[in-house]
Amino acid sequence: MVATVRRRVGAGLVGLILALGVLGWTGAPAGAKRPPPPSSAPDIAVCCAWDTKIADGITYSIVGTTDTSLLNAIDRGVQAWVSGQGSVVVGQSRSLQLTRVDPNQGAEVTISFKPSGGNVQGSTRRSADGAGFIDSVSIRISAKAFGASNTPAEVQQITTHEFGHALGADHANAPGFMMSPTLTGGSTTITACDARAVETAENWYLNTSSSTPAAPLQSSVAC
């Protein structure tokens, strides 16, 4: 997922445009069938599920910064999916665990903070195993875009959005959600529909007792 910020200097307009680019698949992702043409009803697209690594909890590491305020912002952005101020991901059978580890411990998700910045605000690369299930993710977050630095609050929101992609959610087709295509038109907290999108992507683990990964049963969730 690539997030691009476009700022019109003098017009006072800031628009963060988020375009999903799924890279690194070794084959077709283990996802639901292609969704039907967009409708006017708001929904969030669902991509794919994690492999068995999710059973031990998804680990993440942060590299590229030692700034405490930024590290805390990134942590809050990740943990928002399980303990944030908005809605959180809840499983009927098992719960989602997200744990930060040291970079040398081989985390499933690597979050790299880029001190420079051009017109790319953030990006997410999902990689899959031979069966098409997510087995690792790389997220990059820029310190600034178009010459303007991101505040810790913006870094947190970008992180939450990007980590939503890491958890198998794609974009909403309307504003007002964490997974909306534009950050400025989206929500600063996770909505119930955002949480349901992740719960749908990871249904095999969260809502069943199965030990065998399975593709999402739906290609989107209605909001």
PDB file of N, CA and C in Angstrom, residues 2 74 170 195:
ATOM      1  N   VAL A   2       0.626   2.115  -0.890  1.00  0.00           N
ATOM      2  CA  VAL A   2       1.433   3.323  -0.988  1.00  0.00           C
ATOM      3  C   VAL A   2       0.569   4.506  -0.642  1.00  0.00           C
ATOM      4  N   ILE A  74       4.289   5.129  16.657  1.00  0.00           N
ATOM      5  CA  ILE A  74       4.191   3.916  15.839  1.00  0.00           C
ATOM      6  C   ILE A  74       3.601   2.772  16.662  1.00  0.00           C
ATOM      7  N   ASP A 170      -8.054  -4.197   2.833  1.00  0.00           N
ATOM      8  CA  ASP A 170      -7.727  -3.279   1.752  1.00  0.00           C
ATOM      9  C   ASP A 170      -8.450  -1.963   2.013  1.00  0.00           C
ATOM     10  N   ALA A 195     -12.595  -2.762  11.862  1.00  0.00           N
ATOM     11  CA  ALA A 195     -12.290  -3.950  12.679  1.00  0.00           C
ATOM     12  C   ALA A 195     -12.897  -5.201  12.057  1.00  0.00           C
TER      13      ALA A 195
END
